Short mmCIF file of C-alpha atoms in Angstrom, two decimals:
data_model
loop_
_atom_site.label_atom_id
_atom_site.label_comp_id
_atom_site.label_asym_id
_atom_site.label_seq_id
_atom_site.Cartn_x
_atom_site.Cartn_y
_atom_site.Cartn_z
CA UNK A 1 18.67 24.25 -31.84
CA UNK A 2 19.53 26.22 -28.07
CA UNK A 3 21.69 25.15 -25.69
CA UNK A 4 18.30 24.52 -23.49
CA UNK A 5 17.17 22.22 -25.78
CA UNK A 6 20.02 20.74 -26.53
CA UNK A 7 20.62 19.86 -22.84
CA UNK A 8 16.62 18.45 -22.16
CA UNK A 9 17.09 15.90 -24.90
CA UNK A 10 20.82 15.15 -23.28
CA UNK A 11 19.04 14.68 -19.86
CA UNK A 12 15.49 13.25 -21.22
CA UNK A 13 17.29 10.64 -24.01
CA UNK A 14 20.30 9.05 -22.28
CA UNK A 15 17.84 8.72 -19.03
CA UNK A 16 15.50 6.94 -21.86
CA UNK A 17 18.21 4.88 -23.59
CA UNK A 18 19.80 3.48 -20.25
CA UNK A 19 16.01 2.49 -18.92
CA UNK A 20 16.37 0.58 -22.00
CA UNK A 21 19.36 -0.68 -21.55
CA UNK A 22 18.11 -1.97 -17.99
CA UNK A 23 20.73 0.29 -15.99
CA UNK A 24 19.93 0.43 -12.71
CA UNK A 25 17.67 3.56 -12.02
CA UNK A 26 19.71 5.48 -9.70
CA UNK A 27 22.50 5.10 -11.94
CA UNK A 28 20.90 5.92 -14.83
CA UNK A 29 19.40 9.42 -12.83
CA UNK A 30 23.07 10.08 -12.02
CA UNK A 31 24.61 9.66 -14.85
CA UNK A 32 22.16 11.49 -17.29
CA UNK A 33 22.35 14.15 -14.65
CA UNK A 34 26.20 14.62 -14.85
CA UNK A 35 26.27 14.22 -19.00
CA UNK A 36 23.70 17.40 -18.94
CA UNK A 37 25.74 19.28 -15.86
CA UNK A 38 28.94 19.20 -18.50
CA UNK A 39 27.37 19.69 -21.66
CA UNK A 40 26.03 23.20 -20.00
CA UNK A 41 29.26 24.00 -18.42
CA UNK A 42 28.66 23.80 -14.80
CA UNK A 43 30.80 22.92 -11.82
CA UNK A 44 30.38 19.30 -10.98
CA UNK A 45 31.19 20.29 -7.54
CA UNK A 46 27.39 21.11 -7.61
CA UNK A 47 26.30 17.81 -8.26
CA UNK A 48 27.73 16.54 -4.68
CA UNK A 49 26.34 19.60 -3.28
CA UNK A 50 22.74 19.18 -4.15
CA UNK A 51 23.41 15.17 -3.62
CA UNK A 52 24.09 16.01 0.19
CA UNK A 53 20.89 18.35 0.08
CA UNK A 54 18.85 16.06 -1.09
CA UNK A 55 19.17 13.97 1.24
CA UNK A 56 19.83 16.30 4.43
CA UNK A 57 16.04 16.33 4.74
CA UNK A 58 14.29 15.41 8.72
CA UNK A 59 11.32 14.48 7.42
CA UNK A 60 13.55 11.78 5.67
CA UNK A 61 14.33 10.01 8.81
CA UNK A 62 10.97 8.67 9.01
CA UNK A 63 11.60 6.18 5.63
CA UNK A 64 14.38 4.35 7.36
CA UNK A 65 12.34 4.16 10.56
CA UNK A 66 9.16 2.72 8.79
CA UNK A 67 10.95 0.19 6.64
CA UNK A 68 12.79 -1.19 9.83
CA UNK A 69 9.24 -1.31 11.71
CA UNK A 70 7.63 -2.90 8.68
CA UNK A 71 10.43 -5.64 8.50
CA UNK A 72 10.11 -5.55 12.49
CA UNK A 73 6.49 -7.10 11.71
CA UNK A 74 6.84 -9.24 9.28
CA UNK A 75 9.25 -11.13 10.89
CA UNK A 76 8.22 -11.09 14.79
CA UNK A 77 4.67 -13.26 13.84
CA UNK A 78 2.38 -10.33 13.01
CA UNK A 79 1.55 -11.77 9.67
CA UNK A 80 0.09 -14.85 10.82
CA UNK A 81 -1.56 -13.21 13.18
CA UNK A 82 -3.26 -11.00 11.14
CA UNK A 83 -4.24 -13.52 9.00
CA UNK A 84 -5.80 -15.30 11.57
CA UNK A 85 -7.66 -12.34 12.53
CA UNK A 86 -9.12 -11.83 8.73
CA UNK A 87 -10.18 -15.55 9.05
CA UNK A 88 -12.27 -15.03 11.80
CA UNK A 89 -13.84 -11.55 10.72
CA UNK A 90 -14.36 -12.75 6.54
CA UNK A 91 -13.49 -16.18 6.31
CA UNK A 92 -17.22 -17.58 6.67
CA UNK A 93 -18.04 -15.93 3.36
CA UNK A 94 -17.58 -17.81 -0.07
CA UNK A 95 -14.66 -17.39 -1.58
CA UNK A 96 -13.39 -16.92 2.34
CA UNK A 97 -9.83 -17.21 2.10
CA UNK A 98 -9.64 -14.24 -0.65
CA UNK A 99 -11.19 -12.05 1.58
CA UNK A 100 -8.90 -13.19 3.86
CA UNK A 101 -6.00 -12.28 1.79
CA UNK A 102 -7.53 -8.74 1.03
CA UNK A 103 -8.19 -7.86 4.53
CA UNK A 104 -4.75 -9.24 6.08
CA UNK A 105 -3.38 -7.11 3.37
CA UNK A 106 -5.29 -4.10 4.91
CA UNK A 107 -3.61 -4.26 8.18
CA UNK A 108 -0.42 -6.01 6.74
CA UNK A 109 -0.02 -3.12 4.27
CA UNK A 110 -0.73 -0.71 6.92
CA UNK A 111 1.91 -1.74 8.45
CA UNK A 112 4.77 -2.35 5.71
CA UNK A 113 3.83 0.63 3.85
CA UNK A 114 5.39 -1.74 0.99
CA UNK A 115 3.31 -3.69 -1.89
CA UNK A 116 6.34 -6.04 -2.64
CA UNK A 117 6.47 -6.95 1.55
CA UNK A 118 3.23 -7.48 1.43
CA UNK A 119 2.91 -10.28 -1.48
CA UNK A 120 6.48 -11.77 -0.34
CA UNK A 121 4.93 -12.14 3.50
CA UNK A 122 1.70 -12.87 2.83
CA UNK A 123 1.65 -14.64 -0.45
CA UNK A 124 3.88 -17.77 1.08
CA UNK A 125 1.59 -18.11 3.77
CA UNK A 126 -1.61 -17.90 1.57
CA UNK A 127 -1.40 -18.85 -1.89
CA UNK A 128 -0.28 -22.56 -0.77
CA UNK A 129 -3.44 -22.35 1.65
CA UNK A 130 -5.71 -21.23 -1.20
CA UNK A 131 -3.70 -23.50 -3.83
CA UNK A 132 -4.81 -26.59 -0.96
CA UNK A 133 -8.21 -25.61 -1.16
CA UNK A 134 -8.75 -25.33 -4.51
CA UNK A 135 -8.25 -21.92 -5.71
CA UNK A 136 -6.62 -21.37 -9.26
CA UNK A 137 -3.25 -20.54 -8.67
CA UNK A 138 -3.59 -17.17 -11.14
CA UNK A 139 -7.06 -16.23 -8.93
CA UNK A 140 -4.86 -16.74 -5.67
CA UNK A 141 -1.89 -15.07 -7.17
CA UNK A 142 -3.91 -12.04 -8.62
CA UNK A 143 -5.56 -11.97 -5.48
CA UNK A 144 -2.36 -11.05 -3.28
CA UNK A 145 -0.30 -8.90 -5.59
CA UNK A 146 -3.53 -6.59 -6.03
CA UNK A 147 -4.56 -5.78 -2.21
CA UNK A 148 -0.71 -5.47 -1.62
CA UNK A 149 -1.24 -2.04 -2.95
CA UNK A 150 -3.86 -0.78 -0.18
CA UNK A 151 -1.07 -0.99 1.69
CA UNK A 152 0.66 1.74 -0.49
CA UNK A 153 -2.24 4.10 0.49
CA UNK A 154 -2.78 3.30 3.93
CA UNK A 155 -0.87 4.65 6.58
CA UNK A 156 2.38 4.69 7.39
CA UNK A 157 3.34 4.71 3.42
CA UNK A 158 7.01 6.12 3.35
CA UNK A 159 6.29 6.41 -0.57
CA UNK A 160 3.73 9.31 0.99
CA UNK A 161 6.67 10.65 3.55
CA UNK A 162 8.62 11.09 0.16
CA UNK A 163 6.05 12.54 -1.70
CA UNK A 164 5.73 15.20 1.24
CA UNK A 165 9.47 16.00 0.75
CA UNK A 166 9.52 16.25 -3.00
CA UNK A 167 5.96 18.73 -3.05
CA UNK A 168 7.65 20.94 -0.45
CA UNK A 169 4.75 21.97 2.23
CA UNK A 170 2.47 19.04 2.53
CA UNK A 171 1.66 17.82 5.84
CA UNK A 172 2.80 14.41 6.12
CA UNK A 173 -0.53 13.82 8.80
CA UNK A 174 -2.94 14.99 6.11
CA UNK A 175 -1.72 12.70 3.51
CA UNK A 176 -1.78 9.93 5.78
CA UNK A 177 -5.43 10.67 6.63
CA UNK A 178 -5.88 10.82 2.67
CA UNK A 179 -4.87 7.95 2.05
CA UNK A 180 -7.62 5.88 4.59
CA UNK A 181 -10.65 6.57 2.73
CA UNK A 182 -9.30 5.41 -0.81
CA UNK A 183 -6.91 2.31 0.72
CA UNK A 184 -10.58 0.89 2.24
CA UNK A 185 -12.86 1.81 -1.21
CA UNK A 186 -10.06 -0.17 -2.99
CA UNK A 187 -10.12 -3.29 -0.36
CA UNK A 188 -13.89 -3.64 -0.81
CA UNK A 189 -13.93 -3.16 -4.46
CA UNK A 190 -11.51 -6.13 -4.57
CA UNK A 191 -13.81 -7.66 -2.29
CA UNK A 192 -16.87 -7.54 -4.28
CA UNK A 193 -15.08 -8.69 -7.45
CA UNK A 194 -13.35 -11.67 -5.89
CA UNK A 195 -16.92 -12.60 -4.01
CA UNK A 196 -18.71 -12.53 -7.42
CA UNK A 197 -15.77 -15.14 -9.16
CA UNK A 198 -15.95 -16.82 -6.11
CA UNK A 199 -19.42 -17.66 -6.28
CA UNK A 200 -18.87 -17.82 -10.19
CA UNK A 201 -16.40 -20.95 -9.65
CA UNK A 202 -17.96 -22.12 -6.08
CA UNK A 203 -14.86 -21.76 -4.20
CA UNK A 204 -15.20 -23.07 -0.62
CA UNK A 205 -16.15 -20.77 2.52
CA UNK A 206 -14.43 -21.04 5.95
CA UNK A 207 -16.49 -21.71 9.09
CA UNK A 208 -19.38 -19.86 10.68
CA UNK A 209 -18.39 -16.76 11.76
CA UNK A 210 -18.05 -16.84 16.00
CA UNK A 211 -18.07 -13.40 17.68
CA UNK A 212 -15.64 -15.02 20.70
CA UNK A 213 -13.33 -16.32 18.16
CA UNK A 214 -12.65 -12.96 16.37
CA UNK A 215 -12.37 -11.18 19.68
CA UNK A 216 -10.05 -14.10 20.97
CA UNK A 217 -7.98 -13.51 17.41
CA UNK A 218 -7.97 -9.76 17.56
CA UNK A 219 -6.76 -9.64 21.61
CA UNK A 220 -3.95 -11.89 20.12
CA UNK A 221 -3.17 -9.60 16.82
CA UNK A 222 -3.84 -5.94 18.77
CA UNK A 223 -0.09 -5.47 20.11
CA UNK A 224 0.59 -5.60 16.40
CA UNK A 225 -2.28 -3.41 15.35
CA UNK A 226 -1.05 -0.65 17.89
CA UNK A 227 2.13 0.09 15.99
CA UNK A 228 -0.16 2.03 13.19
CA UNK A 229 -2.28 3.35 15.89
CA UNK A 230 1.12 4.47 17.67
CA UNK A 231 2.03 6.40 13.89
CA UNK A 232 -1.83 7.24 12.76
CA UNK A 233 -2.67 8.88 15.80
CA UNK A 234 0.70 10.20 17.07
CA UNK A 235 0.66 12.36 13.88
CA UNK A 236 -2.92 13.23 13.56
CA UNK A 237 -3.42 14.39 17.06
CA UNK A 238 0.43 16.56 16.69
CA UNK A 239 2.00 14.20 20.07
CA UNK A 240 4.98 13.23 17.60
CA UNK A 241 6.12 14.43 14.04
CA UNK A 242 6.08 11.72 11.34
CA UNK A 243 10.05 10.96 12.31
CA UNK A 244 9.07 10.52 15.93
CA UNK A 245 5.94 8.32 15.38
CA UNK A 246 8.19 6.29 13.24
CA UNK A 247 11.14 5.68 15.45
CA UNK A 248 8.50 4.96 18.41
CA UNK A 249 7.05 2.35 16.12
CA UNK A 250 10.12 0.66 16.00
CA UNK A 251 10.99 0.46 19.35
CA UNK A 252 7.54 -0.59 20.16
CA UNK A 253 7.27 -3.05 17.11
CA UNK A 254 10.63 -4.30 18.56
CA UNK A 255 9.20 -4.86 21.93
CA UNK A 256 6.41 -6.58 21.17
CA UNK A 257 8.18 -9.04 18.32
CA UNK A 258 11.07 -10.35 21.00
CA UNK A 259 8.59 -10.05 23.74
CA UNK A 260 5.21 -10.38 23.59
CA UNK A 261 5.32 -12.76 20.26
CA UNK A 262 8.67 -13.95 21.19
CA UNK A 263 9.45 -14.99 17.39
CA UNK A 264 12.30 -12.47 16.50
CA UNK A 265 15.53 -13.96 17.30
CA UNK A 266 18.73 -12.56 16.94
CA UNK A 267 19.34 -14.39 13.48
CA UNK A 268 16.21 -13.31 12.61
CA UNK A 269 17.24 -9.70 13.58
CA UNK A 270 20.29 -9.35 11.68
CA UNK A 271 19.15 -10.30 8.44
CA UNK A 272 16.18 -8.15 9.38
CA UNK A 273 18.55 -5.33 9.11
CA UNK A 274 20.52 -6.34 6.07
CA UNK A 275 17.32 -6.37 4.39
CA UNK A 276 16.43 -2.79 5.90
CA UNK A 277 19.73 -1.82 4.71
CA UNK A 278 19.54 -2.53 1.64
CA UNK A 279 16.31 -0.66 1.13
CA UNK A 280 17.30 2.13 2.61
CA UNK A 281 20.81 1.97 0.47
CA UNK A 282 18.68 1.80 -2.74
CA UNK A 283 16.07 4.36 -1.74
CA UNK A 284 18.78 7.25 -0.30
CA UNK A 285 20.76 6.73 -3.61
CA UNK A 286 17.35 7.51 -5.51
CA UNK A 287 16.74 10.40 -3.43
CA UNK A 288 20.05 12.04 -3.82
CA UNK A 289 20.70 11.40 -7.32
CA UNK A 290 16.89 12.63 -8.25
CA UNK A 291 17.50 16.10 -6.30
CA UNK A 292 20.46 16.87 -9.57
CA UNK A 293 18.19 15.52 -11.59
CA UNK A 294 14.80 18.00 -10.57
CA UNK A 295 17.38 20.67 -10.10
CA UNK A 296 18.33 20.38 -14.13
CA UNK A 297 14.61 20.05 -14.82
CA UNK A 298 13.64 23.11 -13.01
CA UNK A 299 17.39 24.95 -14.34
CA UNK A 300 16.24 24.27 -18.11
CA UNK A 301 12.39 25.16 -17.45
CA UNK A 302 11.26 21.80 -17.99
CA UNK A 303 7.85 21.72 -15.89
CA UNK A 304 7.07 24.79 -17.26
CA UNK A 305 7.26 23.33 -20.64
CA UNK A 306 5.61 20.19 -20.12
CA UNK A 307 2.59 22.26 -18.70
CA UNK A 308 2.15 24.50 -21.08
CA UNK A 309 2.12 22.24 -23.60
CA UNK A 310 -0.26 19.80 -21.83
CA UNK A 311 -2.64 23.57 -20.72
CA UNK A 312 -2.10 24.42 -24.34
CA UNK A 313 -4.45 21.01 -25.35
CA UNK A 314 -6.93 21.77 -23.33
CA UNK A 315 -8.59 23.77 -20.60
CA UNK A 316 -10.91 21.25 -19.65
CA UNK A 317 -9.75 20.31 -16.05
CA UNK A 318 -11.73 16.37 -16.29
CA UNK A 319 -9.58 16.19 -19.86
CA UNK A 320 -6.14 16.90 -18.01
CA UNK A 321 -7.03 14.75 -14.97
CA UNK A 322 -7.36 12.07 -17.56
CA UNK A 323 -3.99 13.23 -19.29
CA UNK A 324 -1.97 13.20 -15.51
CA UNK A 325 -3.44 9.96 -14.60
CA UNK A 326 -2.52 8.20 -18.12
CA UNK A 327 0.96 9.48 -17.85
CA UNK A 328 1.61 8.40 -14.44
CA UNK A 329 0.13 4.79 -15.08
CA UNK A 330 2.68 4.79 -17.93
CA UNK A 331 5.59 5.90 -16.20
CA UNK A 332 4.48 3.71 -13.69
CA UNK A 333 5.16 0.32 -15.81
CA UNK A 334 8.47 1.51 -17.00
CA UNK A 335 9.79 2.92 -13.49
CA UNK A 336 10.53 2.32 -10.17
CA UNK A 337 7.56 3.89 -7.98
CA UNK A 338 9.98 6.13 -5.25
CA UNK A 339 12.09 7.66 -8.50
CA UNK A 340 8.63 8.55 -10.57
CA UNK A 341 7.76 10.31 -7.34
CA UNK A 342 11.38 12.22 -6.99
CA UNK A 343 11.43 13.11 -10.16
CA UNK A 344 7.33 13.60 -12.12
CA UNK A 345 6.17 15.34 -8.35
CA UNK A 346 7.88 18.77 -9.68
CA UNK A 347 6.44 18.91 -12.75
CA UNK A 348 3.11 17.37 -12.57
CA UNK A 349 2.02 18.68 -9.39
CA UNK A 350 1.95 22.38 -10.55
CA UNK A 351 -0.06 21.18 -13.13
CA UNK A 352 -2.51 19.49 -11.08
CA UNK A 353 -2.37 22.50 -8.82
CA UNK A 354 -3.51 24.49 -12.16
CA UNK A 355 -6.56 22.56 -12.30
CA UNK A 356 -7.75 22.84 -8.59
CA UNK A 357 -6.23 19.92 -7.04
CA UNK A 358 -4.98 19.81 -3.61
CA UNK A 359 -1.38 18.66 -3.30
CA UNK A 360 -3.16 16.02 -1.11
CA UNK A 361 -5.63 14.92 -3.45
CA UNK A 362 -3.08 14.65 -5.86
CA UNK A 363 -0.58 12.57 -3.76
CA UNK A 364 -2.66 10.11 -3.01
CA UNK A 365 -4.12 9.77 -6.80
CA UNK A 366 -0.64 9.15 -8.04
CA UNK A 367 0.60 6.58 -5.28
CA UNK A 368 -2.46 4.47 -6.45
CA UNK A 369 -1.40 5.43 -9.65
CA UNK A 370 2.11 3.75 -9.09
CA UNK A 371 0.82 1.17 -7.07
CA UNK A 372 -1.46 0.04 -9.93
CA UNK A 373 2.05 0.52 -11.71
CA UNK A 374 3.87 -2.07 -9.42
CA UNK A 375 1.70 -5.17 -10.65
CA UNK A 376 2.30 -4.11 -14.71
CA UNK A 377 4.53 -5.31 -16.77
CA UNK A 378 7.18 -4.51 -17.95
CA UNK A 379 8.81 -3.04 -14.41
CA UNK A 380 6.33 -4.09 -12.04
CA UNK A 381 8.21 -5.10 -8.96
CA UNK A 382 5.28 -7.27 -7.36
CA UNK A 383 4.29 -9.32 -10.08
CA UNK A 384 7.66 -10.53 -10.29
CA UNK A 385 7.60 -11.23 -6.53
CA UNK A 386 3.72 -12.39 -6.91
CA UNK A 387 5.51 -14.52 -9.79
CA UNK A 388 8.14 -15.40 -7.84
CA UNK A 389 6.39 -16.59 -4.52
CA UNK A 390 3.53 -19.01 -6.94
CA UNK A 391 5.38 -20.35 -9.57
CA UNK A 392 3.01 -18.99 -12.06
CA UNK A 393 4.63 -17.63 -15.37
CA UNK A 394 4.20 -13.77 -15.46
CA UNK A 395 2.56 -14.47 -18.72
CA UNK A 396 -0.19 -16.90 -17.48
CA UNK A 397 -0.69 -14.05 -14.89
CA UNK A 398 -1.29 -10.89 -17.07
CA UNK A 399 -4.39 -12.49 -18.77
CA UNK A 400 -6.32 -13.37 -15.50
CA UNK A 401 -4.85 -9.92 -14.10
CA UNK A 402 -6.42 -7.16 -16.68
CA UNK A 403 -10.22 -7.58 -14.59
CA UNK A 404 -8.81 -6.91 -11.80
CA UNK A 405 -6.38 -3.88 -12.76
CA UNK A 406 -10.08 -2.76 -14.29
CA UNK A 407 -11.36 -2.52 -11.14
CA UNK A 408 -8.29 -0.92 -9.23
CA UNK A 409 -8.87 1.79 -12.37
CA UNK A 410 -12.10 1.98 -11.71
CA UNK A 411 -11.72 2.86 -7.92
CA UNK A 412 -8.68 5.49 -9.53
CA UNK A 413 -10.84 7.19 -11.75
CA UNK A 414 -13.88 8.05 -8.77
CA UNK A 415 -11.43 9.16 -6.15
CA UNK A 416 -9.50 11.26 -9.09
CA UNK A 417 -12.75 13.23 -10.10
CA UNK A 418 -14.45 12.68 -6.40
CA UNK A 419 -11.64 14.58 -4.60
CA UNK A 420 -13.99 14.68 -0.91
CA UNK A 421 -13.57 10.90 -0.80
CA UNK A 422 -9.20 11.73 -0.11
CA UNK A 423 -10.39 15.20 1.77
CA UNK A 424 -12.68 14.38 3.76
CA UNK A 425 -10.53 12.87 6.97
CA UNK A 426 -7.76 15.76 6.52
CA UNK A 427 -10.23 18.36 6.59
CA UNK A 428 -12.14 16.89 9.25
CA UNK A 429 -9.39 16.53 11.73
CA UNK A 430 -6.20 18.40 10.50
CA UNK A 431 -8.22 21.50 8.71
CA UNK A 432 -5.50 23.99 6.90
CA UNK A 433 -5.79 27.36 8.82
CA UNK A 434 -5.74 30.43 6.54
#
């Protein structure tokens, strides 16, 4: 056996065996990364090196920025104002307060940019209101955890900023723009589902719908709403660069929490910032530690292997779609969603480039493909927050889940072989010149 090979199942195996052992991710990144970096004899001085490079990125300062405006949000009163703004636009339907929870999650997740935030914020507000009104706990449960990831696609998603980073010369604007399209197919395919079990198990509707009650609810939820205009349009229309947009989100988000809401305190600020913190702590570690790790991968030839071999199957472009998207939803229920990004962009992507995708298209196909990730077992991070926030066992969840991870693959599989529905926005209003 070479010394190439040799080092790949060094760097591939003890990253396996710790995931199995449950070591933290970034840990078990690093450490795989130095076992390889001695076995082949290099200086570990290079491993700090390309740790400080990895994370002496600009477009990075836009992830700290968007968690603290997310978190800025959540806690100065936007979520119940949001919620009562779904109410008034959906609520009159059967089944009302799941279309609720769908659409809230539309501008919540918008907002956060995080699936977990998203069923931790909005999942204590409404699964007890659903629970009160007679919706199964599992239905209410599924309900949240599964619109939490239109948040993941809709923008500002740092998970996209990072994506940009790791793919090299993606426009952060045209990924956010990507990302509409497929975050509001996914919403109303949830929305169709949950209306037909809703008129399957005649849960209740809200009131009549009143035009000067949604216009009094959405003049009371707009300051909120402006912070993704602030980012969307900033971006798209090249005022501010994705960092910019993003601190002026926060400041504004700020402003309008301790201000116009007046519900963010300075108790409420501080631990606003631990949490932030600790995000960011977790996410930078990630990002640094998965820069030694690419480097290795790319050092030992490692993408080039992995597409040759997956080429060398087949040269039917539909077939390795299929074969991207199946490995991604795997890695996606054994992995944390920002290090399957740092680490599968640089070798999938140049196989997806291979069979004509855009590094857009394919960005946004494999955040949905994570996102569909987050609410699997075993890893999935919201389902144990979903979980967590109802009281329901994660194994009396997974039954009632599978229909409606069938319909979040569903939507995955049209916008994966319908590539216009992603394009369509970024060619429209940030076309690539040349």
């Amino acid at each position: 056996m070479d010394t190439n090979t040799t080092a790949v199942l060094i760097l591939v195996g003890s990253f396996a065996v710790m995931l199995i052992c449950r070591f933290p991710i970034a840990f078990a990144i690093g450490i795989s990364s130095v076992l390889t970096t001695m076995f082949l004899g290099l200086p570990l001085m290079q491993i700090a090196q390309l740790m400080v490079k990895g994370v002496n990125v600009f477009t990075l300062m836009a992830v700290p920025f968007f968690i603290i405006a997310g978190e800025l949000m959540g806690a100065g009163g936007i979520s119940k104002r949001l919620i009562a703004l779904s109410d008034a636009l959906v609520g009159w339907v059967r089944g009302g307060l799941a279309m609720v929870n769908i659409v809230a999650s539309l501008f919540f997740g918008g907002i956060s940019g995080s699936s977990t935030a998203d069923t931790a914020s909005l999942g204590t507000i409404l699964i007890p209101m659903m629970r009160d009104q007679g919706y199964d706990d599992e239905f209410s449960t599924n309900v949240t955890m599964c619109s939490s990831v239109e948040g993941l696609l809709l923008p500002p998603s740092h998970n996209m900023v990072m994506y940009a980073m790791v793919a090299g010369s993606v426009s952060v604007g045209r990924l956010f723009l990507g990302g509409i399209l497929p975050g509001l197919i996914l919403g109303f395919a949830l929305m169709i589902y949950s209306y037909v079990l809703s008129v399957k198990r005649n849960y209740p509707k809200g009131d009549a719908f009143s035009l000067r009650h949604a216009l009094l609810t959405l003049k009371d939820a707009i300051w909120g709403l402006i912070t993704v205009l602030i980012v969307v349009f900033g971006v798209v229309s090249g005022v501010f660069t994705a960092t910019e947009s993003a601190a002026i989100a926060v400041v504004w988000a700020m402003i309008v929490s301790a201000f116009v809401y007046k519900e963010l305190t300075l108790r409420k600020m501080w631990r606003l910032i631990e949490r932030s913190l600790g995000t960011l702590a977790i996410v930078m570690i990630l990002i640094s530690t998965s820069q030694v790790f690419g480097w290795l991968l790319t050092y030992l030839r490692l993408p080039e292997m992995v597409a040759s071999g997956i080429l060398g199957l087949t040269d039917n472009k539909i077939v390795i779609m299929m074969i991207l998207n199946l490995l991604m939803l795997f890695l996606g229920t054994i992995m944390d969603m920002s290090a399957i990004i740092l680490v599968a962009t640089p070798i999938l992507l140049p196989i997806a480039i291979e069979c004509g995708m855009d590094p857009v298209h394919f960005g946004v196909v494999m955040i949905l493909n994570l996102g569909i990730g987050l609410i699997t077992p075993p890893v999935g991070g919201t389902l144990f927050v979903g979980s967590a926030v109802s009281g329901v066992p994660i194994e009396k969840l997974i039954k009632t889940l599978l229909p409606f991870l069938a319909v979040m693959v569903i939507v995955l599989i049209i916008i994966t072989y319908v590539p216009g529905l992603i394009m369509f926005l970024p060619n429209l209003f940030l076309p690539v010149i040349g």
